[in-house]
Tab-separated table of C-alpha atoms in Angstrom:
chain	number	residue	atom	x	y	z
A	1	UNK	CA	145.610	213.501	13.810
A	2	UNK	CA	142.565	212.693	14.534
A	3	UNK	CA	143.354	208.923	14.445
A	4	UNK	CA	145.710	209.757	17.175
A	5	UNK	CA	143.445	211.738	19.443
A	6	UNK	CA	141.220	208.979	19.727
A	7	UNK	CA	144.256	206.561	20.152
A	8	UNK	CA	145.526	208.484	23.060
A	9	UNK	CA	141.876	208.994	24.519
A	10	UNK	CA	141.401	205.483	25.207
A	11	UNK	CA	144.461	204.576	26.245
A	12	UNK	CA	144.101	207.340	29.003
A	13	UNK	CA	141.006	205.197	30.097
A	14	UNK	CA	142.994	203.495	31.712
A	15	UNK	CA	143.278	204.524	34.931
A	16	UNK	CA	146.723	205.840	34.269
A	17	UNK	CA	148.379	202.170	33.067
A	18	UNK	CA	147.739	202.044	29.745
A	19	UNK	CA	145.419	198.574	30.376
A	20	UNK	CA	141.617	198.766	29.635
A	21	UNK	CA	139.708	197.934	32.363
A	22	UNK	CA	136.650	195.221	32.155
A	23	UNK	CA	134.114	196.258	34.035
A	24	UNK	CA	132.453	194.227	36.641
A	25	UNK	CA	129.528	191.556	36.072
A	26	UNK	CA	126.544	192.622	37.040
A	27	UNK	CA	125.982	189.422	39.965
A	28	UNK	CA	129.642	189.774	41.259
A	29	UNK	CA	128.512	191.596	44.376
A	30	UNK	CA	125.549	188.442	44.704
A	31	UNK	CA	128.709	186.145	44.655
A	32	UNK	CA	130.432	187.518	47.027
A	33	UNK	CA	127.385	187.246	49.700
A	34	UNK	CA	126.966	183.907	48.582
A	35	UNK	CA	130.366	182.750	49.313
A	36	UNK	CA	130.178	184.819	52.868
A	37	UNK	CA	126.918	182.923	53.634
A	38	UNK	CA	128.856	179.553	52.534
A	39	UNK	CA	131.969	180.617	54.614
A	40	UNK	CA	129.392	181.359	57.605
A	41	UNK	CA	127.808	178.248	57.829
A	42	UNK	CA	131.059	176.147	57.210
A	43	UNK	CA	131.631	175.698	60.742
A	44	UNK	CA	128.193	173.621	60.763
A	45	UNK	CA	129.715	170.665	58.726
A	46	UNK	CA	132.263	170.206	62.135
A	47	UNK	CA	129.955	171.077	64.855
A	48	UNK	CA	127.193	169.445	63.250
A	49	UNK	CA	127.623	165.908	64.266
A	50	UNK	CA	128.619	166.890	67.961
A	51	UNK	CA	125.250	169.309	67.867
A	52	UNK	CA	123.287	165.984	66.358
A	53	UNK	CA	124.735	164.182	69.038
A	54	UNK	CA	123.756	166.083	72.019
A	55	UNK	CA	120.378	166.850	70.614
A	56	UNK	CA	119.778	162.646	70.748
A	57	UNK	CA	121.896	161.765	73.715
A	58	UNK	CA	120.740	165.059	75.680
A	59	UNK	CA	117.976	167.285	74.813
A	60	UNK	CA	115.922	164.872	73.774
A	61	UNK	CA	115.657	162.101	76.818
A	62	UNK	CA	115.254	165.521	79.011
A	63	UNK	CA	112.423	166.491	77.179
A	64	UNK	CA	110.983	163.309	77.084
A	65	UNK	CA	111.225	163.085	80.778
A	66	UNK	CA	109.633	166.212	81.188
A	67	UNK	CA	106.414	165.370	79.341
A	68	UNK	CA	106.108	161.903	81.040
A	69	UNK	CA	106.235	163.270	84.358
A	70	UNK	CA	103.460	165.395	83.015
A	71	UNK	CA	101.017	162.311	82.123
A	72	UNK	CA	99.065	159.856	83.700
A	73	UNK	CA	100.501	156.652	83.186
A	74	UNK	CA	99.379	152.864	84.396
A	75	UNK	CA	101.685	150.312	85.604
A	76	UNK	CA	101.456	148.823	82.400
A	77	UNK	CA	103.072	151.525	80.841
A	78	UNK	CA	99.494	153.127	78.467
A	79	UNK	CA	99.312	156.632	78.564
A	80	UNK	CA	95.514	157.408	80.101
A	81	UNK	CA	96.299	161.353	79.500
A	82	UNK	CA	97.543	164.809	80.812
A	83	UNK	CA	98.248	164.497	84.529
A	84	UNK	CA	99.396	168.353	84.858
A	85	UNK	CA	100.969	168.347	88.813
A	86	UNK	CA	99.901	165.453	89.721
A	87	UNK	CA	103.112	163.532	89.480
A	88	UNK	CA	104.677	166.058	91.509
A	89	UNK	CA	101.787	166.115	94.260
A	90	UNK	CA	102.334	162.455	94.696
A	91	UNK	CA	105.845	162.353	94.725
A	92	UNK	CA	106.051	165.237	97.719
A	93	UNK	CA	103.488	163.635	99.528
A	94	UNK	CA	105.920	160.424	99.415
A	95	UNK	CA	106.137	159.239	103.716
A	96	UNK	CA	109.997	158.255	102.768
A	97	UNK	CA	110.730	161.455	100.448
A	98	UNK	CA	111.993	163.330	103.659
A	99	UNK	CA	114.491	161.044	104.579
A	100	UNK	CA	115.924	159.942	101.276
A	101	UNK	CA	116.381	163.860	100.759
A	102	UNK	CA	118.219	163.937	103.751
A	103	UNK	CA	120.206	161.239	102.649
A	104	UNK	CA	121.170	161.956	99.788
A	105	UNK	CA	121.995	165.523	100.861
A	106	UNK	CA	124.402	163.380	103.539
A	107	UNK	CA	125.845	161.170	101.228
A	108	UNK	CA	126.610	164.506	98.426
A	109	UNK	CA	128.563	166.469	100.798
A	110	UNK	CA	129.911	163.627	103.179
A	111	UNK	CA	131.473	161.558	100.162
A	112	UNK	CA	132.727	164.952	98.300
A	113	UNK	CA	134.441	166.444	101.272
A	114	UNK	CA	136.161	163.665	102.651
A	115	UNK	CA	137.347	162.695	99.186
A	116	UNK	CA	138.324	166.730	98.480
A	117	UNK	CA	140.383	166.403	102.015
A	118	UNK	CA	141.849	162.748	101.227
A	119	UNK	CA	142.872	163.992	97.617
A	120	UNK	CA	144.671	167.080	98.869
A	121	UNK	CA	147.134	164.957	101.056
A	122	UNK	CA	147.442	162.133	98.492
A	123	UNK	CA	148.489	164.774	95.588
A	124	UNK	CA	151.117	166.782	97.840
A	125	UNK	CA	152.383	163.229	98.773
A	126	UNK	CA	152.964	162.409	94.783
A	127	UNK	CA	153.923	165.854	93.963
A	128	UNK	CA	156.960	165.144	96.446
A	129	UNK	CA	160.169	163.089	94.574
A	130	UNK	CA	160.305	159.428	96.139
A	131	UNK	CA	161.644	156.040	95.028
A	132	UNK	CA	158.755	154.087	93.672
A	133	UNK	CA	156.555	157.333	92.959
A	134	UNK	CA	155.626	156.095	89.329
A	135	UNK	CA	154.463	153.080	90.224
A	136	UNK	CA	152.309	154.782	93.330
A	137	UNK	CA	150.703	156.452	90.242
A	138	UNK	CA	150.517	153.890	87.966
A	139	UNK	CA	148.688	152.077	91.214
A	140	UNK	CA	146.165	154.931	91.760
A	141	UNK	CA	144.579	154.831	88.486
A	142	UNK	CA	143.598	150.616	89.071
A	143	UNK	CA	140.452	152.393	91.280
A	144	UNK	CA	139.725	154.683	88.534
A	145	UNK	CA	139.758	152.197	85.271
A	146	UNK	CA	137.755	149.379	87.205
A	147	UNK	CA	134.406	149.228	86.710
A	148	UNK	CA	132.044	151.206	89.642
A	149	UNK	CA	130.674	147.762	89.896
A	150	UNK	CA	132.680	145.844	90.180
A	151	UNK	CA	134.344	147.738	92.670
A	152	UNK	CA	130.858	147.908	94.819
A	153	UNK	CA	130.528	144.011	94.685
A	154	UNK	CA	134.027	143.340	95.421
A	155	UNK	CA	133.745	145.052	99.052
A	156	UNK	CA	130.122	143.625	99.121
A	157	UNK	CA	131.716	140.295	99.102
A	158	UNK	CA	134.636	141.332	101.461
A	159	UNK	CA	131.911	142.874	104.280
A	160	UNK	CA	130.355	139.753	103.844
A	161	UNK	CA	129.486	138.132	107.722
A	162	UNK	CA	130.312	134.846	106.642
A	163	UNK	CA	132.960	134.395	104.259
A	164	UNK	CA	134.173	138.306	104.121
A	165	UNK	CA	137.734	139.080	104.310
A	166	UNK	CA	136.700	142.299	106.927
A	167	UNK	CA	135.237	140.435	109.501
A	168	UNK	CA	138.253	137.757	109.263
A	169	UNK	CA	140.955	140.224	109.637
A	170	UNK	CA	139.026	141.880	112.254
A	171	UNK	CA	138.617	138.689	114.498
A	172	UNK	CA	142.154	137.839	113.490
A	173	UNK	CA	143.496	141.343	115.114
A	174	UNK	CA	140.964	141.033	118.166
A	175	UNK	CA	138.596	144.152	117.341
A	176	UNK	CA	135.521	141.694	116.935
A	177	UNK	CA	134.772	138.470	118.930
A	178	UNK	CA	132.136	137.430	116.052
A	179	UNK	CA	131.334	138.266	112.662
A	180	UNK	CA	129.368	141.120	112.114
A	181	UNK	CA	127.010	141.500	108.763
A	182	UNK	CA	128.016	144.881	108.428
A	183	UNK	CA	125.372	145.318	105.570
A	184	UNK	CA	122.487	145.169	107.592
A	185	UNK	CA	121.999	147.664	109.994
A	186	UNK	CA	120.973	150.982	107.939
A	187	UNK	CA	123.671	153.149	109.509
A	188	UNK	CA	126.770	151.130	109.069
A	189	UNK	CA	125.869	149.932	105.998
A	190	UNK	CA	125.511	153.534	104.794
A	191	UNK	CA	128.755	154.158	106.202
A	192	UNK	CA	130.213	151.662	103.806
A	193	UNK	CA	128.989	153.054	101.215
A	194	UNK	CA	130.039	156.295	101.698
A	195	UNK	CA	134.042	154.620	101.911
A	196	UNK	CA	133.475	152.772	98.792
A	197	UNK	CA	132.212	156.036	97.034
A	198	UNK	CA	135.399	157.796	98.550
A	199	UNK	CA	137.431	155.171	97.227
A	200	UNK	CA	135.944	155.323	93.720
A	201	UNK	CA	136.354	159.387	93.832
A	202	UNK	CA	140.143	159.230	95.057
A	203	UNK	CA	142.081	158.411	91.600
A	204	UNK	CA	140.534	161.200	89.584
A	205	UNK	CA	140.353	163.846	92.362
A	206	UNK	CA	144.258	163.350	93.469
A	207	UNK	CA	145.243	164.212	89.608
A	208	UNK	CA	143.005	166.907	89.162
A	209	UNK	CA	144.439	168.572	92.085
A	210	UNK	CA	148.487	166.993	91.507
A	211	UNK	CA	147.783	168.737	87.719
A	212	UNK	CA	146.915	172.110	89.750
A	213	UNK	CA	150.206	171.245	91.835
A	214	UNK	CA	152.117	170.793	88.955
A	215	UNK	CA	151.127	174.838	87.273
A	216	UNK	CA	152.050	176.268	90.432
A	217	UNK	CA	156.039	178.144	89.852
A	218	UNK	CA	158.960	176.794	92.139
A	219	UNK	CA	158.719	180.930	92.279
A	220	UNK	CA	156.554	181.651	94.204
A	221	UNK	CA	157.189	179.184	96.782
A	222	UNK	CA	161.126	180.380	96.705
A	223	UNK	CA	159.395	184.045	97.512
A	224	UNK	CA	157.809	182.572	100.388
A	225	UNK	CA	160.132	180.691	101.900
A	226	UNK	CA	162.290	183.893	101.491
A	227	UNK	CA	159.855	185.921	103.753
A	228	UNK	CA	159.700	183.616	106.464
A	229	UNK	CA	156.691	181.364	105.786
A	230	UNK	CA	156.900	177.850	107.174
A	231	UNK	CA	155.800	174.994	105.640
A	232	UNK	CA	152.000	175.143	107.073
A	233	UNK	CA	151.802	179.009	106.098
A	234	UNK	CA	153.057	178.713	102.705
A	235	UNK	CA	150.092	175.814	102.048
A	236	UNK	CA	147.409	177.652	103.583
A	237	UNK	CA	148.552	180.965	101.715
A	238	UNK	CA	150.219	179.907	98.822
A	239	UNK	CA	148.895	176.476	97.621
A	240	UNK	CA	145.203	176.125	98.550
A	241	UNK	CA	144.673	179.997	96.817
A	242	UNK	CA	146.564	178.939	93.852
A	243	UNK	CA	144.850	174.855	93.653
A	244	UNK	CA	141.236	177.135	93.697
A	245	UNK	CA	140.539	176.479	90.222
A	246	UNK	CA	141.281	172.745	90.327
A	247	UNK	CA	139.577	172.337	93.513
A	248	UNK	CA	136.417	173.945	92.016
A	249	UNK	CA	136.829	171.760	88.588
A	250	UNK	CA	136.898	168.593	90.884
A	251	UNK	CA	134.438	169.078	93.251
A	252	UNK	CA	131.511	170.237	90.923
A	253	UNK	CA	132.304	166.917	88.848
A	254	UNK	CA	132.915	164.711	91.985
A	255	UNK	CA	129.156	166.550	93.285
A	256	UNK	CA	127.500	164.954	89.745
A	257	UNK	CA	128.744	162.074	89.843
A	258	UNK	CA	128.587	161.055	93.735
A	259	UNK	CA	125.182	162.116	92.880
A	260	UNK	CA	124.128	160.066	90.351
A	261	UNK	CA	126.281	157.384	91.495
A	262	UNK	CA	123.773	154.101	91.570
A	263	UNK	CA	126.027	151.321	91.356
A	264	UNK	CA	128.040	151.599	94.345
A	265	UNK	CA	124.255	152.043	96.870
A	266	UNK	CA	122.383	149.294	94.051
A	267	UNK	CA	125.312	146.872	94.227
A	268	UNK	CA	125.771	146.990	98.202
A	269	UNK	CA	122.459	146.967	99.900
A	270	UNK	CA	119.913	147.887	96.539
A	271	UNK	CA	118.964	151.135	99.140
A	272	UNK	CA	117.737	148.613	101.702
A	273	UNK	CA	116.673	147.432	104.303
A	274	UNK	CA	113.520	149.355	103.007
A	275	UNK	CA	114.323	153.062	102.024
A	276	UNK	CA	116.781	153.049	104.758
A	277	UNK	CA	120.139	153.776	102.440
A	278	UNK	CA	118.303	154.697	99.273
A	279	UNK	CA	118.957	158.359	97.865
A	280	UNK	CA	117.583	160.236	95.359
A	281	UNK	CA	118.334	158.499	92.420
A	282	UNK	CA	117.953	154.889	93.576
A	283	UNK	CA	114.402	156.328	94.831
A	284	UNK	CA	113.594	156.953	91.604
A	285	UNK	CA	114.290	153.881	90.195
A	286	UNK	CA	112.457	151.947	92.981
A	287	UNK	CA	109.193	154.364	92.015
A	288	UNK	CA	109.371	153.160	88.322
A	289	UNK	CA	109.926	149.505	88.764
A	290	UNK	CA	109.113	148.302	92.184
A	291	UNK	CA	105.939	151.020	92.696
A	292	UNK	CA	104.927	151.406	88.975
A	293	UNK	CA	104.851	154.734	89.748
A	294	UNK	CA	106.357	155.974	85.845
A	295	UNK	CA	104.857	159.347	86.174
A	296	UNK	CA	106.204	159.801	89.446
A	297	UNK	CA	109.630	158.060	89.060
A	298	UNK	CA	109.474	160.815	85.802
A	299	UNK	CA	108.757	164.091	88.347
A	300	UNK	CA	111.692	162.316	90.499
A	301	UNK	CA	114.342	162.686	87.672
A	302	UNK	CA	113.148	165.763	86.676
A	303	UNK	CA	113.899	167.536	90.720
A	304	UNK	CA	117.523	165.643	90.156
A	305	UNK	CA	118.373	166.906	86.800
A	306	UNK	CA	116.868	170.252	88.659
A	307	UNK	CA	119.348	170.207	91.176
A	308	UNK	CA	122.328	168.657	89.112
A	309	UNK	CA	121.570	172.216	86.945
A	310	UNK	CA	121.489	174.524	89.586
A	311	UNK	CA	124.800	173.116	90.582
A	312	UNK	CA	126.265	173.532	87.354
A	313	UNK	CA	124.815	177.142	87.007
A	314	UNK	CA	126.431	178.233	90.251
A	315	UNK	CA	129.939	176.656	89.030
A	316	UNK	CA	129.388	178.956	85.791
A	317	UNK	CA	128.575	181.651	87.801
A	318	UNK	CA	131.526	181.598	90.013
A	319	UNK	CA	133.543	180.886	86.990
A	320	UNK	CA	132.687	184.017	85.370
A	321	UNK	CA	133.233	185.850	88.563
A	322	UNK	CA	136.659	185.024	88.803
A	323	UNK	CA	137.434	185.749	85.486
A	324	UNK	CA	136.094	189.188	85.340
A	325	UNK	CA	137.685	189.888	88.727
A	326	UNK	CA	141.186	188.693	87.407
């Protein structure tokens, strides 16, 4: 009997299945952190390479431009010490820095506007079924895979005022009794610029905005139509408030890069005659290698990648605002 007792003791242990239960080792609940920590940082082995990229391609060139616009530096390129302000004392007390702000401010909105406008009528027109509308696509993108470059010293070649296929056709239709070396005089060959840098802008605004067109439900333009709204209403009330979000995508991109955009000024005129077409960026370049000015060329970059930020910031910021008001 007493055999028994016992027998029927520890099978009651248990819990109630008739198993025994092995209790748990003493580092199982050390395991289990361990393997959260592991889980935690597996993430790192994907974003790790992007993160190592950025820090080289990114962080690092910015923060090197920061401290060199912070030292004293010769033309030959020795560091002679800490500078503190200096830089930036020099740089604002630059005769031509007025002007080339100006400029650039000019060039920024002019170029972004006209190709925001341009881009809106180009997208409705492929949005719209027509014979040949692939290829019209097809066509656009020719601008947008050719090299900036190349693109700038093509039409440098075709305002050319002796061999230059603009003056010819000009002459040819009677506008122009001589050739004309468009590139010369400041304001007209700033004006050409700004058309190339429209042209250049076109491809990728018109299908950021014909993408917008094509999220927009057949829907909602049936409901309009149905209360009375004409073709002009419904794209002032209907389209443009519903394209706001591709409109915004494409001109904060179109504002960095018609920005930073030295090929198509460099290329054409090199921001001459003097400082007379240069903006912001080709300034800077001019103050490292024509002036020798490294420390001040460095203070330069560091007001554009100042303003290229604030941009940015403000594109968050509205960003945010529409989400958290939808």
């Amino acid at each position: 009997m007493a055999v028994q007792d016992i027998t029927m003791r520890n099978a009651g242990s248990g819990d109630g299945d008739g198993k025994e239960r092995t209790p748990a080792p003493a580092g199982g609940s050390r395991q289990t952190r361990n393997g959260r920590r592991l889980r935690a940082l597996e993430p790192l082995l994907w974003l790790g390479p992007a993160l190592a990229l950025i820090l080289a391609v990114v962080i690092w060139p910015v923060v090197e431009m920061v401290r060199t616009s912070l030292m004293d530096i010769s033309s030959t390129g020795l560091t002679r010490g800490f500078a503190g302000g200096d830089n930036y004392a020099e740089l604002f007390a630059e005769p031509d820095l007025p002007g080339v702000v100006l400029r650039t401010l000019v060039w920024v909105v002019g170029v972004v506007t006209v190709t925001i406008i341009v881009s809106l009528a180009l997208a409705q027109l492929l949005n719209s079924r027509f014979p040949g509308r692939r290829m019209v696509r097809w066509a656009l993108i020719v601008p947008w895979a050719a090299s900036v470059l190349m693109t700038a010293l093509t039409w440098r070649w075709m305002l050319n005022n002796f061999y230059g296929v603009v003056n010819r056709v000009l002459m040819d239709v009677g506008i122009l009794d001589k050739p004309v070396n468009w590139l010369a005089h400041p304001a007209q060959a700033f004006a050409w610029m700004m058309a190339v840098a429209v042209f250049v802008s076109l491809p990728f605004t018109a299908f950021v905005i014909l993408s917008g067109l094509g999220t927009i439900p057949a829907e909602v333009y049936e409901a309009a139509r149905l209360d009375g709204a004409g073709p002009a209403r419904t794209y002032l009330f209907v389209t443009l408030p519903l394209l706001r979000p591709s409109l915004l995508v494409a001109a904060v991109i179109n504002v960095i890069n018609v920005f930073n955009s030295f090929p198509v000024i460099w290329a054409m005129t090199r921001g001459g005659p003097g400082f007379a077409t240069d903006t912001t960026t080709t300034y800077m370049y001019k103050l490292a290698f024509d002036n020798q000015a490294v420390g001040e060329s460095a203070a330069m970059a560091v007001v554009n990648f100042s303003l290229i930020l604030l941009v940015v910031l403000v594109y968050l910021r509205v960003v945010r605002g529409r989400e958290e008001t939808g």
